[in-house]
Short mmCIF file of C-alpha atoms and ligand atoms in Angstrom, two decimals:
data_model
loop_
_atom_site.label_atom_id
_atom_site.label_comp_id
_atom_site.label_asym_id
_atom_site.label_seq_id
_atom_site.Cartn_x
_atom_site.Cartn_y
_atom_site.Cartn_z
CA MET A 1 -5.97 1.06 -8.65
CA VAL A 2 -5.38 1.88 -4.81
CA LEU A 3 -6.97 0.26 -1.56
CA ILE A 4 -7.10 2.35 1.46
CA SER A 5 -8.45 2.07 5.02
CA GLY A 6 -7.63 5.67 6.91
CA GLY A 7 -6.83 8.86 5.99
CA GLY A 8 -5.05 8.29 2.52
CA SER A 9 -1.86 10.62 2.76
CA ASN A 10 0.20 8.04 0.17
CA LEU A 11 -3.50 8.07 -2.15
CA LEU A 12 -3.34 11.68 -2.13
CA ALA A 13 0.48 11.87 -3.11
CA LEU A 14 -0.24 9.03 -5.76
CA LEU A 15 -3.50 11.43 -7.27
CA GLU A 16 -1.01 14.11 -6.98
CA ALA A 17 1.28 12.93 -8.84
CA THR A 18 -0.57 10.72 -10.84
CA GLY A 19 -2.33 13.97 -11.92
CA THR A 20 0.68 15.60 -13.34
CA PRO A 21 1.13 15.63 -17.13
CA GLY A 22 2.83 12.82 -18.68
CA PHE A 23 3.02 11.16 -15.15
CA PRO A 24 3.02 7.46 -17.16
CA ALA A 25 -0.20 5.54 -14.56
CA GLN A 26 -3.62 6.84 -13.95
CA ILE A 27 -5.78 5.57 -10.69
CA VAL A 28 -8.68 4.32 -12.24
CA ALA A 29 -10.22 3.11 -8.85
CA VAL A 30 -10.05 3.45 -5.30
CA GLY A 31 -11.46 1.18 -2.65
CA SER A 32 -11.66 0.64 0.73
CA ASP A 33 -12.57 -2.09 3.64
CA THR A 34 -14.39 1.44 5.76
CA ASP A 35 -15.55 4.30 5.32
CA ALA A 36 -12.02 5.32 5.31
CA PRO A 37 -11.54 9.65 4.67
CA GLY A 38 -9.21 9.30 2.21
CA LEU A 39 -12.20 8.17 -0.34
CA ASP A 40 -13.23 11.53 -0.40
CA TYR A 41 -9.77 12.55 -1.87
CA ALA A 42 -11.14 10.58 -5.11
CA ARG A 43 -14.38 11.75 -4.92
CA GLN A 44 -13.10 14.96 -5.26
CA ARG A 45 -11.84 14.10 -8.04
CA GLU A 46 -14.86 12.20 -9.71
CA ILE A 47 -12.56 8.87 -9.52
CA PRO A 48 -14.41 5.58 -8.46
CA ALA A 49 -14.24 5.20 -4.96
CA PHE A 50 -15.67 2.22 -3.46
CA ILE A 51 -16.31 0.06 0.11
CA VAL A 52 -16.69 -3.28 0.47
CA ARG A 53 -16.70 -4.50 3.83
CA PRO A 54 -15.57 -7.69 5.65
CA GLY A 55 -18.82 -7.82 7.86
CA ASP A 56 -21.34 -8.09 4.50
CA HIS A 57 -20.38 -11.40 3.70
CA GLU A 58 -20.49 -14.38 5.05
CA ASN A 59 -16.39 -15.27 5.45
CA ARG A 60 -12.83 -13.95 4.09
CA PRO A 61 -12.81 -15.93 1.05
CA ALA A 62 -16.65 -14.31 -0.08
CA TRP A 63 -14.76 -11.08 0.86
CA GLY A 64 -12.17 -11.41 -1.19
CA ASP A 65 -14.57 -12.58 -4.23
CA ALA A 66 -17.12 -9.13 -3.43
CA LEU A 67 -13.06 -7.54 -3.72
CA LEU A 68 -12.37 -9.01 -6.56
CA ASP A 69 -15.52 -8.11 -8.40
CA GLN A 70 -15.15 -4.57 -7.54
CA ILE A 71 -11.58 -4.47 -8.89
CA ALA A 72 -12.21 -6.25 -11.90
CA GLU A 73 -14.78 -3.75 -12.74
CA HIS A 74 -11.70 -1.30 -13.76
CA THR A 75 -9.56 -3.53 -15.07
CA PRO A 76 -6.35 -2.17 -13.48
CA ASP A 77 -2.72 -2.86 -14.09
CA LEU A 78 -1.65 -2.83 -10.56
CA VAL A 79 -3.61 -2.51 -7.08
CA VAL A 80 -1.67 -0.99 -4.74
CA SER A 81 -2.54 -1.30 -0.91
CA ALA A 82 -2.18 1.64 0.58
CA GLY A 83 -2.73 1.83 4.37
CA LEU A 84 -5.32 -0.89 4.05
CA MET A 85 -5.14 -2.55 7.59
CA ARG A 86 -6.81 -5.84 6.50
CA ILE A 87 -4.89 -8.46 5.49
CA LEU A 88 -5.89 -9.39 1.74
CA PRO A 89 -7.58 -13.23 1.80
CA PRO A 90 -5.46 -15.96 -0.39
CA ASN A 91 -8.00 -15.59 -3.15
CA VAL A 92 -7.12 -12.16 -4.05
CA VAL A 93 -3.81 -12.62 -3.20
CA SER A 94 -3.78 -15.27 -5.88
CA ALA A 95 -5.93 -13.80 -8.61
CA LEU A 96 -3.50 -10.41 -8.65
CA SER A 97 0.02 -11.18 -7.27
CA PRO A 98 2.27 -10.00 -7.97
CA ARG A 99 0.68 -7.38 -9.74
CA LEU A 100 -0.49 -6.34 -6.28
CA ILE A 101 1.88 -4.34 -3.87
CA ASN A 102 1.78 -2.52 -0.13
CA THR A 103 3.39 -0.53 1.77
CA HIS A 104 4.79 -0.83 4.86
CA PRO A 105 5.93 1.41 7.57
CA ALA A 106 9.47 -0.86 8.59
CA LEU A 107 12.18 -2.47 7.00
CA LEU A 108 11.29 -5.78 6.50
CA PRO A 109 11.28 -8.25 6.73
CA LEU A 110 11.70 -6.60 10.22
CA TYR A 111 9.09 -5.43 12.04
CA PRO A 112 5.91 -6.88 10.25
CA GLY A 113 1.95 -6.68 10.61
CA ALA A 114 -0.22 -3.61 11.95
CA HIS A 115 1.84 -1.68 14.87
CA ALA A 116 5.41 -1.54 12.81
CA VAL A 117 6.62 1.31 14.15
CA ARG A 118 5.68 0.76 17.67
CA ASP A 119 6.94 -2.38 17.68
CA ALA A 120 10.22 -0.51 15.89
CA LEU A 121 10.36 1.90 18.76
CA ALA A 122 9.98 -1.16 21.50
CA ALA A 123 12.44 -2.96 20.22
CA GLY A 124 15.21 0.16 20.76
CA ALA A 125 15.91 0.69 16.93
CA THR A 126 17.93 3.27 15.81
CA GLN A 127 16.61 3.04 12.17
CA THR A 128 13.34 2.04 10.86
CA GLY A 129 12.36 3.07 7.46
CA VAL A 130 9.48 1.59 4.70
CA THR A 131 9.35 -1.12 2.65
CA VAL A 132 7.12 -1.46 -0.40
CA HIS A 133 7.06 -5.25 -1.24
CA ILE A 134 4.75 -7.56 -3.59
CA ILE A 135 2.01 -9.29 -1.82
CA ASP A 136 2.24 -12.58 -1.15
CA ALA A 137 0.45 -15.43 0.78
CA GLY A 138 2.19 -14.22 3.85
CA VAL A 139 1.65 -11.11 6.31
CA ASP A 140 3.72 -8.60 4.97
CA THR A 141 6.54 -11.18 3.90
CA GLY A 142 6.80 -10.57 -0.02
CA PRO A 143 9.33 -9.91 -2.18
CA THR A 144 10.72 -6.56 -1.38
CA ILE A 145 10.83 -4.04 -4.32
CA ARG A 146 12.27 -0.64 -2.56
CA GLN A 147 13.13 0.33 0.86
CA ALA A 148 13.93 4.23 2.63
CA THR A 149 15.70 4.45 5.51
CA VAL A 150 14.94 6.38 8.63
CA ASP A 151 16.95 7.60 11.80
CA VAL A 152 15.00 7.19 15.03
CA ARG A 153 15.44 10.45 17.32
CA PRO A 154 15.81 9.58 20.89
CA GLY A 155 12.29 9.50 22.91
CA GLU A 156 9.98 10.10 19.96
CA THR A 157 7.01 9.28 19.82
CA GLU A 158 5.49 6.98 17.55
CA ALA A 159 2.82 9.30 16.22
CA ASP A 160 5.68 11.31 15.38
CA LEU A 161 7.87 8.83 14.37
CA HIS A 162 5.44 7.22 11.89
CA GLU A 163 5.17 10.92 10.38
CA ARG A 164 8.70 11.02 9.57
CA ILE A 165 8.29 7.63 7.99
CA LYS A 166 5.54 8.75 5.99
CA THR A 167 7.41 11.69 4.31
CA LEU A 168 9.66 9.44 3.00
CA GLU A 169 7.06 6.65 2.34
CA ARG A 170 5.03 8.80 -0.15
CA PRO A 171 7.88 9.75 -2.70
CA LEU A 172 9.16 6.53 -2.16
CA LEU A 173 5.55 4.80 -3.76
CA VAL A 174 4.87 7.65 -6.11
CA ASP A 175 8.55 6.52 -7.65
CA VAL A 176 7.64 2.66 -7.52
CA VAL A 177 4.39 3.06 -9.20
CA ARG A 178 6.12 5.38 -11.97
CA ASP A 179 8.83 2.40 -12.29
CA ILE A 180 6.34 -0.08 -12.59
CA ALA A 181 4.62 1.75 -15.19
CA THR A 182 7.76 2.52 -17.50
CA GLN A 183 8.55 -0.80 -16.57
CA LYS A 184 11.63 -0.14 -14.83
CA ILE A 185 10.27 -2.17 -12.09
CA ILE A 186 9.16 -5.74 -13.53
CA LEU A 187 7.45 -7.06 -10.53
CA GLU A 188 7.55 -10.43 -12.24
CA GLU A 189 11.50 -10.82 -12.19
CA HIS A 190 10.88 -9.54 -8.32
CA ASN A 191 10.32 -13.44 -6.77
CA GLU A 192 13.20 -13.39 -4.03
CA TRP A 193 14.72 -11.18 -1.70
CA PRO A 194 17.75 -8.48 -2.62
CA SER A 195 20.80 -10.41 -1.80
C1 GRF B 1 1.01 4.25 5.81
O1 GRF B 1 2.27 4.36 6.68
C2 GRF B 1 0.98 2.60 5.91
O2 GRF B 1 2.59 2.22 5.25
C3 GRF B 1 0.44 2.12 6.68
O3 GRF B 1 -0.07 2.78 7.34
C4 GRF B 1 0.08 4.39 6.85
C5 GRF B 1 -1.13 4.39 6.00
O4 GRF B 1 -0.99 6.45 5.60
N1 GRF B 1 -0.09 0.95 6.90
P1 GRF B 1 -2.11 7.14 5.15
O5 GRF B 1 -3.76 7.07 5.11
O6 GRF B 1 -1.65 7.03 3.39
O7 GRF B 1 -1.77 8.51 5.34
#
């Protein structure tokens, strides 16, 4: 199961990979907090797509319960947050983690939060990248599964840098999902930062 908020290029990479014969995982549904354009990638493939809007619920726990109800209908083995631009509420995290992962466009623990690429540029970073990690109770604080590094080019815009990060992010996320499915990655053992 994949959760998105936006254009869904990471989702598309996962859909294309999981549509390849022999790939060891399938996408059972795609969810969003909003009318994300990327939901169309699921609909075009007749994969269930659902929206659970925070604004339709009284508070964050209630939104979380509604999200968990939708997720439970599809009984996923793994939930992938791939551009979901919301912090998941604690009831969702405790119900799903560690089988709940996120992709983040920075080398965590550097530049957590919603503006990771902008923050890396503002800090004058010469390198940044992408982190796939388990979601825990914090914001972008969970154990790292895998990272990839990108050199920042002088004068580069946020949009250009983010695009270059995403060209690494998409295959990294596909690899992680494959390796979780084949148990090369055991999420239950990823409860520490790598040394
Ligand atoms: C990705 O870089 C993700 O890490 C970040 O938002 C971007 C989503 O891109 N949180 P897309 O919607 O998958 O194209």
